[in-house]
PDB file of C-alpha atoms in Angstrom:
ATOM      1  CA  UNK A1428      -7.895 -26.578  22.168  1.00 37.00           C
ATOM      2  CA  UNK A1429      -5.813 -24.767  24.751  1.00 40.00           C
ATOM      3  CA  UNK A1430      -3.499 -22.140  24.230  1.00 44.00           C
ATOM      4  CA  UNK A1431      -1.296 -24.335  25.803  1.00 44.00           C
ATOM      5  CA  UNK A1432      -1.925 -27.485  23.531  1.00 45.00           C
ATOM      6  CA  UNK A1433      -0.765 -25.308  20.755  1.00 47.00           C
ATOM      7  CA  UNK A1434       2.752 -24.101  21.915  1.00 47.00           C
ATOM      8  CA  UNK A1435       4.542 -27.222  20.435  1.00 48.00           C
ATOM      9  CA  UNK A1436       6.222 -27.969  16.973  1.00 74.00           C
ATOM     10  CA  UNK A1437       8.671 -25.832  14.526  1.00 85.00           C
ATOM     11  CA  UNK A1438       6.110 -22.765  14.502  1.00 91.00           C
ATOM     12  CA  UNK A1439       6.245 -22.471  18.351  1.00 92.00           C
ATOM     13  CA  UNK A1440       9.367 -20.111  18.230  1.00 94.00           C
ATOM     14  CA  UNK A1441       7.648 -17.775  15.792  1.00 95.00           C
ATOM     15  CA  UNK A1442       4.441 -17.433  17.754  1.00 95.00           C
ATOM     16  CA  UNK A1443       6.030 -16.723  20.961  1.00 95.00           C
ATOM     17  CA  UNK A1444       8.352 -13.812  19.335  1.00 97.00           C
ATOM     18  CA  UNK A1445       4.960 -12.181  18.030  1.00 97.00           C
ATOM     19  CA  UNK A1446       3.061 -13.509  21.238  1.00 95.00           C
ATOM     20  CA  UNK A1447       0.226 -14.291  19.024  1.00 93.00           C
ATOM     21  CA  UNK A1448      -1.085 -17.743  20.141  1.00 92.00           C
ATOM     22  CA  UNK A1449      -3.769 -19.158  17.511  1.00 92.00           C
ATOM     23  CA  UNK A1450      -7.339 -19.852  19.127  1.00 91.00           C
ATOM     24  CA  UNK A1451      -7.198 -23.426  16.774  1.00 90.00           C
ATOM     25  CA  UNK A1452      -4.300 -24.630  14.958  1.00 90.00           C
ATOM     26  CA  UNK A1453      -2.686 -22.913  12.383  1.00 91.00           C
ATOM     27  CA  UNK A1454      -3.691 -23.676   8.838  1.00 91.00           C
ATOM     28  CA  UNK A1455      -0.774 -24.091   5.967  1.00 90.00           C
ATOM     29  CA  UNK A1456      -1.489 -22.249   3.079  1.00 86.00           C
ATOM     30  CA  UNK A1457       1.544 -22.848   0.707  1.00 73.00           C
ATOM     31  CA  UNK A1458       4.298 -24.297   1.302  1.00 60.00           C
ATOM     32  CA  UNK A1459       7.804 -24.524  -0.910  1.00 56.00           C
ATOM     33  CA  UNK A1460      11.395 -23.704  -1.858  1.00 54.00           C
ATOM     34  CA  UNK A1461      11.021 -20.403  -1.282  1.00 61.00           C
ATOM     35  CA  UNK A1462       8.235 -19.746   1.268  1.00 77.00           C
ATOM     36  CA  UNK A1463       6.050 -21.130   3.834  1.00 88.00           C
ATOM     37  CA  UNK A1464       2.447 -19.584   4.630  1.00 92.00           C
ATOM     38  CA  UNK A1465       0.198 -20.352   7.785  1.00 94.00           C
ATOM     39  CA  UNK A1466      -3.445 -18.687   8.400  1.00 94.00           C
ATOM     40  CA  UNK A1467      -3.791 -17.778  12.538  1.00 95.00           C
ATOM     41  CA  UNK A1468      -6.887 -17.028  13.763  1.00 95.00           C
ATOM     42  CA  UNK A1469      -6.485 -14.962  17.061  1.00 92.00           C
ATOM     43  CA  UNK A1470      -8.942 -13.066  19.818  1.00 91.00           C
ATOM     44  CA  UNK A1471     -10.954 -12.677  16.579  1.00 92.00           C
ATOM     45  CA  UNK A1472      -8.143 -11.541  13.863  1.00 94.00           C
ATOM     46  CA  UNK A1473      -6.676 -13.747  11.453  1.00 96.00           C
ATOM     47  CA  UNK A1474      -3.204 -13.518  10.142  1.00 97.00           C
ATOM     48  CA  UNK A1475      -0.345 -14.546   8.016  1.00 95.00           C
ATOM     49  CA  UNK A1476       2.710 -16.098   9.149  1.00 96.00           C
ATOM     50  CA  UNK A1477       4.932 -16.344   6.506  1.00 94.00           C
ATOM     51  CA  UNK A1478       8.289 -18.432   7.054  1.00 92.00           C
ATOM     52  CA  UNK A1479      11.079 -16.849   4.848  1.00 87.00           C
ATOM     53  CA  UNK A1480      13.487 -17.989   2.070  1.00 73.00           C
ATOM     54  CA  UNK A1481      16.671 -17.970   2.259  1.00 68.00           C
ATOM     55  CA  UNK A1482      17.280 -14.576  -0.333  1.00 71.00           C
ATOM     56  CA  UNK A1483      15.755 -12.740   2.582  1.00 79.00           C
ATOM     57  CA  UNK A1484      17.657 -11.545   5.134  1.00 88.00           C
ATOM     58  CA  UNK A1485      16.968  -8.715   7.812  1.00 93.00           C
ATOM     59  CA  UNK A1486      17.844  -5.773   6.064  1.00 94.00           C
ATOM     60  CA  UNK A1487      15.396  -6.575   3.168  1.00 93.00           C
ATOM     61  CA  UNK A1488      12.412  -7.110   5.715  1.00 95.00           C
ATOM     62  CA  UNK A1489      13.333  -3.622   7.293  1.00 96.00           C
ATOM     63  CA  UNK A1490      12.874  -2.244   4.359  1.00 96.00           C
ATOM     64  CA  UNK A1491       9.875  -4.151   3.272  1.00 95.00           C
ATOM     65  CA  UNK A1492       8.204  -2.790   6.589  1.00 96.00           C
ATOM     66  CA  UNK A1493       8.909   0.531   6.370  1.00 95.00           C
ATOM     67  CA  UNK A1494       7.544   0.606   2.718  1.00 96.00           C
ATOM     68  CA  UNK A1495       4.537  -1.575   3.018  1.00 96.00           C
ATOM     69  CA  UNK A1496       3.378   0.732   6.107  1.00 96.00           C
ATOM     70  CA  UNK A1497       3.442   3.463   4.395  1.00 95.00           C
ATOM     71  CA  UNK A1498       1.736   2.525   1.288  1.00 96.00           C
ATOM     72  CA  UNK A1499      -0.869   0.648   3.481  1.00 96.00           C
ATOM     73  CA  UNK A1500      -1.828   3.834   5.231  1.00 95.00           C
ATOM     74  CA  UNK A1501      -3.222   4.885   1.917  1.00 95.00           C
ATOM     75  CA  UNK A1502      -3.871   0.754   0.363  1.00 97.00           C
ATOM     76  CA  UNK A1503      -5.935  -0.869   1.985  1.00 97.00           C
ATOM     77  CA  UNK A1504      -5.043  -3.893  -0.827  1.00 97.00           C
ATOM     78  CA  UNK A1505      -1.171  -3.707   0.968  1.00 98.00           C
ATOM     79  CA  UNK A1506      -0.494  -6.079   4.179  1.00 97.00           C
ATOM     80  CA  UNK A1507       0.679  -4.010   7.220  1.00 95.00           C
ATOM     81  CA  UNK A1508       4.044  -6.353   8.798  1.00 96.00           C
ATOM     82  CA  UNK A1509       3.185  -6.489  12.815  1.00 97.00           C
ATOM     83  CA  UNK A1510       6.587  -6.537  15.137  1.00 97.00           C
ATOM     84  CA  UNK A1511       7.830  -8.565  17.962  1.00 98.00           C
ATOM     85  CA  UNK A1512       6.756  -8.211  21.183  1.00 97.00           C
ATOM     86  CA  UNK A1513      10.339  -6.952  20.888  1.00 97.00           C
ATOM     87  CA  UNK A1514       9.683  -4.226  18.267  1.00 97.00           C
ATOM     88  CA  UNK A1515      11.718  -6.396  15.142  1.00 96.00           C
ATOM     89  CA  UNK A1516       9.540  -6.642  11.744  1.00 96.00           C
ATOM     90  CA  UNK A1517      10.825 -10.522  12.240  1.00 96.00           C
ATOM     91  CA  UNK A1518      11.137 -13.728  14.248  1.00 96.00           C
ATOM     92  CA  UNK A1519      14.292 -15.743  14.092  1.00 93.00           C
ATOM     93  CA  UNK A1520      14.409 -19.551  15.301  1.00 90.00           C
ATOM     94  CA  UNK A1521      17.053 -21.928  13.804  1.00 86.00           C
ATOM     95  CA  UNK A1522      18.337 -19.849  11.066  1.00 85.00           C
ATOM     96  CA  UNK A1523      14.610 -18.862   9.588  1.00 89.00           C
ATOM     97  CA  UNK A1524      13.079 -15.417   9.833  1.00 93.00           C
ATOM     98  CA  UNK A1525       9.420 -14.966   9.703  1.00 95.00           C
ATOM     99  CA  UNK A1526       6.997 -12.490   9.522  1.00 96.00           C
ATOM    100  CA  UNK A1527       3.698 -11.875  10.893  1.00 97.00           C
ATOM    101  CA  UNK A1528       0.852  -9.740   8.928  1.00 97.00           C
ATOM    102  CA  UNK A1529      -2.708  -8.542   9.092  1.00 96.00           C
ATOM    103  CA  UNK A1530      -4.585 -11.697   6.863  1.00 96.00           C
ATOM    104  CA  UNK A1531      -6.155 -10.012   3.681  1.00 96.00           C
ATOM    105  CA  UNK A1532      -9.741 -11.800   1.935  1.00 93.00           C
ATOM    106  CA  UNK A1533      -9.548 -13.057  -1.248  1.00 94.00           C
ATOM    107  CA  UNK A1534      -8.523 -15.790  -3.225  1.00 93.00           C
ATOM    108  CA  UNK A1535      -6.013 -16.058  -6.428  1.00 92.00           C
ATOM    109  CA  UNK A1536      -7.637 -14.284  -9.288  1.00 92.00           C
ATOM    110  CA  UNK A1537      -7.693 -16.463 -12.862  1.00 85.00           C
ATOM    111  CA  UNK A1538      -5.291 -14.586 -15.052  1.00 75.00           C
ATOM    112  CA  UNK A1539      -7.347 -14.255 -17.952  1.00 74.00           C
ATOM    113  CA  UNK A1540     -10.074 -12.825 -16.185  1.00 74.00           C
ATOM    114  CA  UNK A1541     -11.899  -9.935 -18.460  1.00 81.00           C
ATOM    115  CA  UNK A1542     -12.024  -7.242 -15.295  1.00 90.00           C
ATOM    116  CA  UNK A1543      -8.437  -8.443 -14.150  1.00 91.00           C
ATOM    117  CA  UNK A1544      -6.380  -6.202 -16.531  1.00 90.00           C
ATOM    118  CA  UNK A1545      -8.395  -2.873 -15.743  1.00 91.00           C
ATOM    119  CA  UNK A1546      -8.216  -3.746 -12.093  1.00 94.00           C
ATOM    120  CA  UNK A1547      -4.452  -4.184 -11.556  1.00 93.00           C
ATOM    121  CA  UNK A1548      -3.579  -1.203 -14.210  1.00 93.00           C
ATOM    122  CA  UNK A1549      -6.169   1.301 -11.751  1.00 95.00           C
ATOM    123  CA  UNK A1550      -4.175  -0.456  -8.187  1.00 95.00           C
ATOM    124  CA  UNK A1551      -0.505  -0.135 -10.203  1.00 97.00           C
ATOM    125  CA  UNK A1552      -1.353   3.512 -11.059  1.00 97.00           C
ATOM    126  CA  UNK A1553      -2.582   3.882  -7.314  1.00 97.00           C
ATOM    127  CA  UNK A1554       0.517   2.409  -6.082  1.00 97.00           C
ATOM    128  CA  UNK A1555       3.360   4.290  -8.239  1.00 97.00           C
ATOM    129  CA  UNK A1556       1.546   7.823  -6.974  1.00 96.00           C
ATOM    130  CA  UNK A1557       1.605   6.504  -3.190  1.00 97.00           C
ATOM    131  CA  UNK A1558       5.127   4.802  -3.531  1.00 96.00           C
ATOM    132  CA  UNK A1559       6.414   8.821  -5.148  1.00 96.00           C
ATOM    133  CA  UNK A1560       5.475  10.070  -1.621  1.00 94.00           C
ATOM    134  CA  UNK A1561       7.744   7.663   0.785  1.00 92.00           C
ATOM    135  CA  UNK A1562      10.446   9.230   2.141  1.00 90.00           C
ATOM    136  CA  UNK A1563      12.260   5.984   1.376  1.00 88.00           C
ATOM    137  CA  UNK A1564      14.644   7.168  -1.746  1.00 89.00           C
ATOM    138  CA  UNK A1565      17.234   4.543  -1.519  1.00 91.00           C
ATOM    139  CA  UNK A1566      17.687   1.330  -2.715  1.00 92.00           C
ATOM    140  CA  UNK A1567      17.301  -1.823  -0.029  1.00 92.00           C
ATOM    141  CA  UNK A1568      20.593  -2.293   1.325  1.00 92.00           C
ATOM    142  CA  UNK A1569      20.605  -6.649   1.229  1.00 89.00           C
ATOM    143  CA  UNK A1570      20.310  -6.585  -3.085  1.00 86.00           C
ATOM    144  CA  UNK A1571      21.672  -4.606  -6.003  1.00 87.00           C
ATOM    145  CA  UNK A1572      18.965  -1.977  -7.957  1.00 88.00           C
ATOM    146  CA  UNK A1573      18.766  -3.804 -11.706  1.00 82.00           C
ATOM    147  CA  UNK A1574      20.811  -1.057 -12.590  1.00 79.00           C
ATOM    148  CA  UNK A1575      23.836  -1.830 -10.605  1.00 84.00           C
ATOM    149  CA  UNK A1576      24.060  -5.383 -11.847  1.00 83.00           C
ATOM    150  CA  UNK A1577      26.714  -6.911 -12.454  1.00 86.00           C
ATOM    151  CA  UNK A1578      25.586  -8.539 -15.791  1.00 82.00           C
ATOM    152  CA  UNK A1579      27.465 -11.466 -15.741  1.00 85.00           C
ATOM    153  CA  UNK A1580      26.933 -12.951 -12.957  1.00 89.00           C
ATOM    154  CA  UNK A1581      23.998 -11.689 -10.081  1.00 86.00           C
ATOM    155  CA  UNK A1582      21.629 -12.857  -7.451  1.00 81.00           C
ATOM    156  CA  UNK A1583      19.452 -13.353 -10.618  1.00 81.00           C
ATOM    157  CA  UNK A1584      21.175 -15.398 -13.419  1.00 85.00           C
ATOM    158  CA  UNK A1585      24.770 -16.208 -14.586  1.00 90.00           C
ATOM    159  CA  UNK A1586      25.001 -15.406 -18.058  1.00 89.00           C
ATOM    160  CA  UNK A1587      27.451 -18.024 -18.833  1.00 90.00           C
ATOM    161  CA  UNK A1588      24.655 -20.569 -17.025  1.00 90.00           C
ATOM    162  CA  UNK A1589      22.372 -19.500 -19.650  1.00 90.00           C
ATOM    163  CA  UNK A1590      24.808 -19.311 -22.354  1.00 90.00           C
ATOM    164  CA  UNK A1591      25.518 -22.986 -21.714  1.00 90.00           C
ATOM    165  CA  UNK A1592      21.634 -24.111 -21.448  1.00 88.00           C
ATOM    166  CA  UNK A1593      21.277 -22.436 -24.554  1.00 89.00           C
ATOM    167  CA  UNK A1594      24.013 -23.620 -26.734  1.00 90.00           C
ATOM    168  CA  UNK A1595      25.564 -26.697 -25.451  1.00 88.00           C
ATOM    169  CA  UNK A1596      24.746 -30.031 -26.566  1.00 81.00           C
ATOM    170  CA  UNK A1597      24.840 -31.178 -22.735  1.00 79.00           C
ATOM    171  CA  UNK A1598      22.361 -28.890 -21.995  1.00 81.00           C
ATOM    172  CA  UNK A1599      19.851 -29.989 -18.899  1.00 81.00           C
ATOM    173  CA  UNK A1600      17.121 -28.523 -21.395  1.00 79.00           C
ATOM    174  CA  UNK A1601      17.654 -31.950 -23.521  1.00 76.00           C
ATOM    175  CA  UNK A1602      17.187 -33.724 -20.097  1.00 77.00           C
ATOM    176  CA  UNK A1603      13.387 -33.419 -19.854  1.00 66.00           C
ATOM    177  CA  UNK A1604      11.159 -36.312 -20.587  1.00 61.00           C
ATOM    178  CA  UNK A1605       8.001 -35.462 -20.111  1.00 74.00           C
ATOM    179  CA  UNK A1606       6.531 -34.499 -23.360  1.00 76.00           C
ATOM    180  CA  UNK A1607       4.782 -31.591 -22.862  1.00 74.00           C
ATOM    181  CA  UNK A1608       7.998 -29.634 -22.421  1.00 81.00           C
ATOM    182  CA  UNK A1609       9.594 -30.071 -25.560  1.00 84.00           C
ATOM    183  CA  UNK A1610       7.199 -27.458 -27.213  1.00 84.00           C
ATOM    184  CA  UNK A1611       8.088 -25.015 -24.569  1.00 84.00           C
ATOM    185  CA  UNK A1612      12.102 -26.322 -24.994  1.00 86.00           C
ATOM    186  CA  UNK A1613      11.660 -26.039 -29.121  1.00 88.00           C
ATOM    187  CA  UNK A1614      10.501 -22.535 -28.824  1.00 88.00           C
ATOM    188  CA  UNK A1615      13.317 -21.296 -26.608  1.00 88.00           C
ATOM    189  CA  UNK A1616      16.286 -23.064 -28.408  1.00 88.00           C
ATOM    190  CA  UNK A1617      14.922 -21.293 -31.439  1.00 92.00           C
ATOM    191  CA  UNK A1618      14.916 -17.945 -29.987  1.00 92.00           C
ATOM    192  CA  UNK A1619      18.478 -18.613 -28.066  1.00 91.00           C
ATOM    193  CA  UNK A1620      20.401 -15.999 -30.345  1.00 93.00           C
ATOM    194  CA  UNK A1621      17.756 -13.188 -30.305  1.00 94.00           C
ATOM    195  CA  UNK A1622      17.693 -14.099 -25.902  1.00 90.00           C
ATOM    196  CA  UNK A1623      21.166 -13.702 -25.888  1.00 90.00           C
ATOM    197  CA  UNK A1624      20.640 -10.354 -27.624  1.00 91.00           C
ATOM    198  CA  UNK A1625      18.309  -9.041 -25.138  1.00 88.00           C
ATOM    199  CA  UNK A1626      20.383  -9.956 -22.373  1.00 84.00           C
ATOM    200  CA  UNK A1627      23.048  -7.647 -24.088  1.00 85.00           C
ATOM    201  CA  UNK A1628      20.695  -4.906 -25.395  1.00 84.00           C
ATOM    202  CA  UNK A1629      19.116  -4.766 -21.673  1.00 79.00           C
ATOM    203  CA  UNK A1630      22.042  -4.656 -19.587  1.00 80.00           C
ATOM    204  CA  UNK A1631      23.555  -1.476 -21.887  1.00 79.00           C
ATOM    205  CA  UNK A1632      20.061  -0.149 -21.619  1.00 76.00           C
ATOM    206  CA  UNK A1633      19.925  -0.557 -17.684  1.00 74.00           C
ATOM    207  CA  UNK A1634      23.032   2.080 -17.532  1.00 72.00           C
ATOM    208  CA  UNK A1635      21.023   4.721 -19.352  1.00 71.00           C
ATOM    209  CA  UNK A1636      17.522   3.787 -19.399  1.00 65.00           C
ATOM    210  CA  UNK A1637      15.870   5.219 -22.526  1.00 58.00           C
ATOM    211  CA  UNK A1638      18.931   7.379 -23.659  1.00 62.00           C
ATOM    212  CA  UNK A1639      16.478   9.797 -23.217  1.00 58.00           C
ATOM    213  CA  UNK A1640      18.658  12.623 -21.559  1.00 59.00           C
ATOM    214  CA  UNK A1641      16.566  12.871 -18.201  1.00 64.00           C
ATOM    215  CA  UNK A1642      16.310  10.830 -15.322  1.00 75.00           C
ATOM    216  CA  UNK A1643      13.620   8.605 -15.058  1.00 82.00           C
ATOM    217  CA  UNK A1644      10.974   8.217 -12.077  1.00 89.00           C
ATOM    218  CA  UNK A1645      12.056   5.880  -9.137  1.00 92.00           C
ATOM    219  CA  UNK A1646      10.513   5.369  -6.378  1.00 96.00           C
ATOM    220  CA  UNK A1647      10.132   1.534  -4.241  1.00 96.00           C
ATOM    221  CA  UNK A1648       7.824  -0.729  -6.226  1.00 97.00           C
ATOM    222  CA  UNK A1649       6.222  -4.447  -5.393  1.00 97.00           C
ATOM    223  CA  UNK A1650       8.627  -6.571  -8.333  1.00 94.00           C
ATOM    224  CA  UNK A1651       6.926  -9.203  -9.204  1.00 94.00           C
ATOM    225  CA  UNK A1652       3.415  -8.458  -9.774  1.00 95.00           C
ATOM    226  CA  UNK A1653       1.397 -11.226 -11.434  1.00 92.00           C
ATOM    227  CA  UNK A1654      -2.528 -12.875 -10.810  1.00 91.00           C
ATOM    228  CA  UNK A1655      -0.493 -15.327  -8.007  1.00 91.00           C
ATOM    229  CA  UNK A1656       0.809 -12.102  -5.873  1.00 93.00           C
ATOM    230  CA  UNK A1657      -2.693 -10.983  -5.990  1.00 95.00           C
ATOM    231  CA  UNK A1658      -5.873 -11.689  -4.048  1.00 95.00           C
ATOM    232  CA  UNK A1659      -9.342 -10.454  -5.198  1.00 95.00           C
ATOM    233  CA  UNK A1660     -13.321 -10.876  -4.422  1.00 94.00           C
ATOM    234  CA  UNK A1661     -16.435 -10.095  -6.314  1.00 92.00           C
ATOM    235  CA  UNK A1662     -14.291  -8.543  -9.361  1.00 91.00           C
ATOM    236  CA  UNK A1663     -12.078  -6.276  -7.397  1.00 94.00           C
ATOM    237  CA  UNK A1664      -8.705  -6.855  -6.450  1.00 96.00           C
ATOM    238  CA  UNK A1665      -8.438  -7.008  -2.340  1.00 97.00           C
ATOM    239  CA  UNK A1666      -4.441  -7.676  -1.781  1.00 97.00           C
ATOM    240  CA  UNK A1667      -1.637  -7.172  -3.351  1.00 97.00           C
ATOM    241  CA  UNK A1668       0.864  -9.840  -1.361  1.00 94.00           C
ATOM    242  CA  UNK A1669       4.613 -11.504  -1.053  1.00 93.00           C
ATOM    243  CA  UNK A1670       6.905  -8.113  -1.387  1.00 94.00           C
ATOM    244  CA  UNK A1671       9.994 -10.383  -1.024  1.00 90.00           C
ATOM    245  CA  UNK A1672      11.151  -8.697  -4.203  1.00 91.00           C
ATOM    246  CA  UNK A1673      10.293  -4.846  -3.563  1.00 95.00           C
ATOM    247  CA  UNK A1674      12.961  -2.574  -4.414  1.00 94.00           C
ATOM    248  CA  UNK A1675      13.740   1.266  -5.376  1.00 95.00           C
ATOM    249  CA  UNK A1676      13.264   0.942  -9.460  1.00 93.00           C
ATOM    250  CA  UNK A1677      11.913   3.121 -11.951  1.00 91.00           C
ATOM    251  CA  UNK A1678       8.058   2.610 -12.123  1.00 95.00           C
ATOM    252  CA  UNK A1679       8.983   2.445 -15.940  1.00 91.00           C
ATOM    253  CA  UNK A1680      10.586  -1.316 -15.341  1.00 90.00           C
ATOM    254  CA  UNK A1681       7.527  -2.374 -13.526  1.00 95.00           C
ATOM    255  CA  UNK A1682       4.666  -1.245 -15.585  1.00 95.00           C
ATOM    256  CA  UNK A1683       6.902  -2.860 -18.482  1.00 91.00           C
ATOM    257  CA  UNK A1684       6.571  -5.802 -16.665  1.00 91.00           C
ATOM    258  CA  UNK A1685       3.196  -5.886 -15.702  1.00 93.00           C
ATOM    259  CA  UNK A1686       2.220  -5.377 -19.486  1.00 91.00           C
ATOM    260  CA  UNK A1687       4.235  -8.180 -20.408  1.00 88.00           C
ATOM    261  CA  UNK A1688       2.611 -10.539 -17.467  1.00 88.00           C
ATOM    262  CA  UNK A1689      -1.117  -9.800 -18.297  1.00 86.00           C
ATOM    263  CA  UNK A1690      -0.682  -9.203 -21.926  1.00 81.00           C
ATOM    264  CA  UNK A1691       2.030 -12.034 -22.878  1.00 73.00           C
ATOM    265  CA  UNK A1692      -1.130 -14.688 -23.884  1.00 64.00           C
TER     266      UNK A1692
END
């Protein structure tokens, strides 16, 4: 198949922005509400085209770029984002962005895996001392830092959405039939007070993390690390992927929530 044969359909916008024109057709990885992933293989490099969600918006890939290439200069586990032929870190076409990166090996590591939770603490640590070197020292400019929340209502969660879910008998949590998730539905209507709790003890905490009378570390970290944002081979993780929710947080919040991820079963 021709170069040629291959500049048609809803990708062809993307591809001539990057000027990367697949040798075969592209392959679809994942596909959803809130991403869209295609393989390219090209002049004997693959790549990933990822085709953006709507929370993303051009100031958050800027600053995904300029984090992710520094942090890949010393990780090889973090995907370098490739510009335009135009020099932007995206591609517009019909009100989508997209971004084009070097394709990483691997495949989605099982979460329970005995060498997983050694693995990800030694690439965390590895991380959190390269991300304390970037000169980057402010927070992205598209999304609040969780400590500027407004705790009522965010890009997150409305609290008087979950209030309702959680207390009202027209609740859309009494709306599932399948019966698997009434288990899963039981256990969070019992906890509703002691979530409700949280929500308040968090957001007080989030104003003066730890009360401990110094500042705490911040520097940009990944967000949402969990086996499904990683990529591994032969018992060692190989990429650490989708940085959609990178921000400039204190490494504190995310090892917190990287213990809770791997150790929550």
């Amino acid at each position: 198949m021709t170069s040629e044969n291959l500049k048609t359909g809803p990708l062809e916008p993307f591809l001539a922005a990057f000027g990367v024109w697949p040798d075969q057709p592209p392959m679809r990885i994942h596909g959803g509400g809130r991403s869209e992933v295609h393989r390219l293989e090209h002049g004997g490099n693959s790549y990933a085209l990822r085709i953006l969600h709507a929370t993303i918006d051009r100031e958050g890939i800027r600053y995904v770029q300029r984090v992710t290439d520094h942090l890949s200069r010393s990780l090889p586990e973090v995907p370098t984002l490739i510009p335009t032929t135009s020099g932007f870190p995206y591609a517009e076409s019909d009100g989508w962005l997209a971004t084009l990166s070097n394709w990483l090996p691997g495949t989605h590591p099982s979460a329970d895996g005995p060498w997983l939770l050694e693995a990800s603490a030694a690439l965390l640590a590895r991380l959190h001392r390269t991300a304390l070197d970037l000169s980057v020292k402010a927070p992205r400019p598209d999304r609040p830092t969780y400590q500027s929340l407004d705790w009522k209502k965010n890009y997150l969660f409305n609290t008087d959405t979950v209030r309702m879910i959680l207390f009202e008998d027209s609740s859309p949590l009494y709306e599932t039939s399948r019966e698997e998730d009434w288990e899963v539905v039981t256990e969070i209507l019992s906890r509703k007070s002691f979530i409700m709790e949280q929500t308040d003890i968090w957001s007080k905490w989030s104003k003066n993390p730890g009360g401990i009378g110094r500042s705490l570390l911040r520097a940009p970290i990944h967000g949402d690390i969990y086996a499904a944002n990683l990529l591994s081979a032969d018992d060692r993780i190989t990429a650490i992927i989708d940085w959609d929710e990178c921000q400039f947080e204190p490494l504190v919040y995310e090892l917190g929530r990287v213990l809770w991820e791997f150790a929550k079963d």
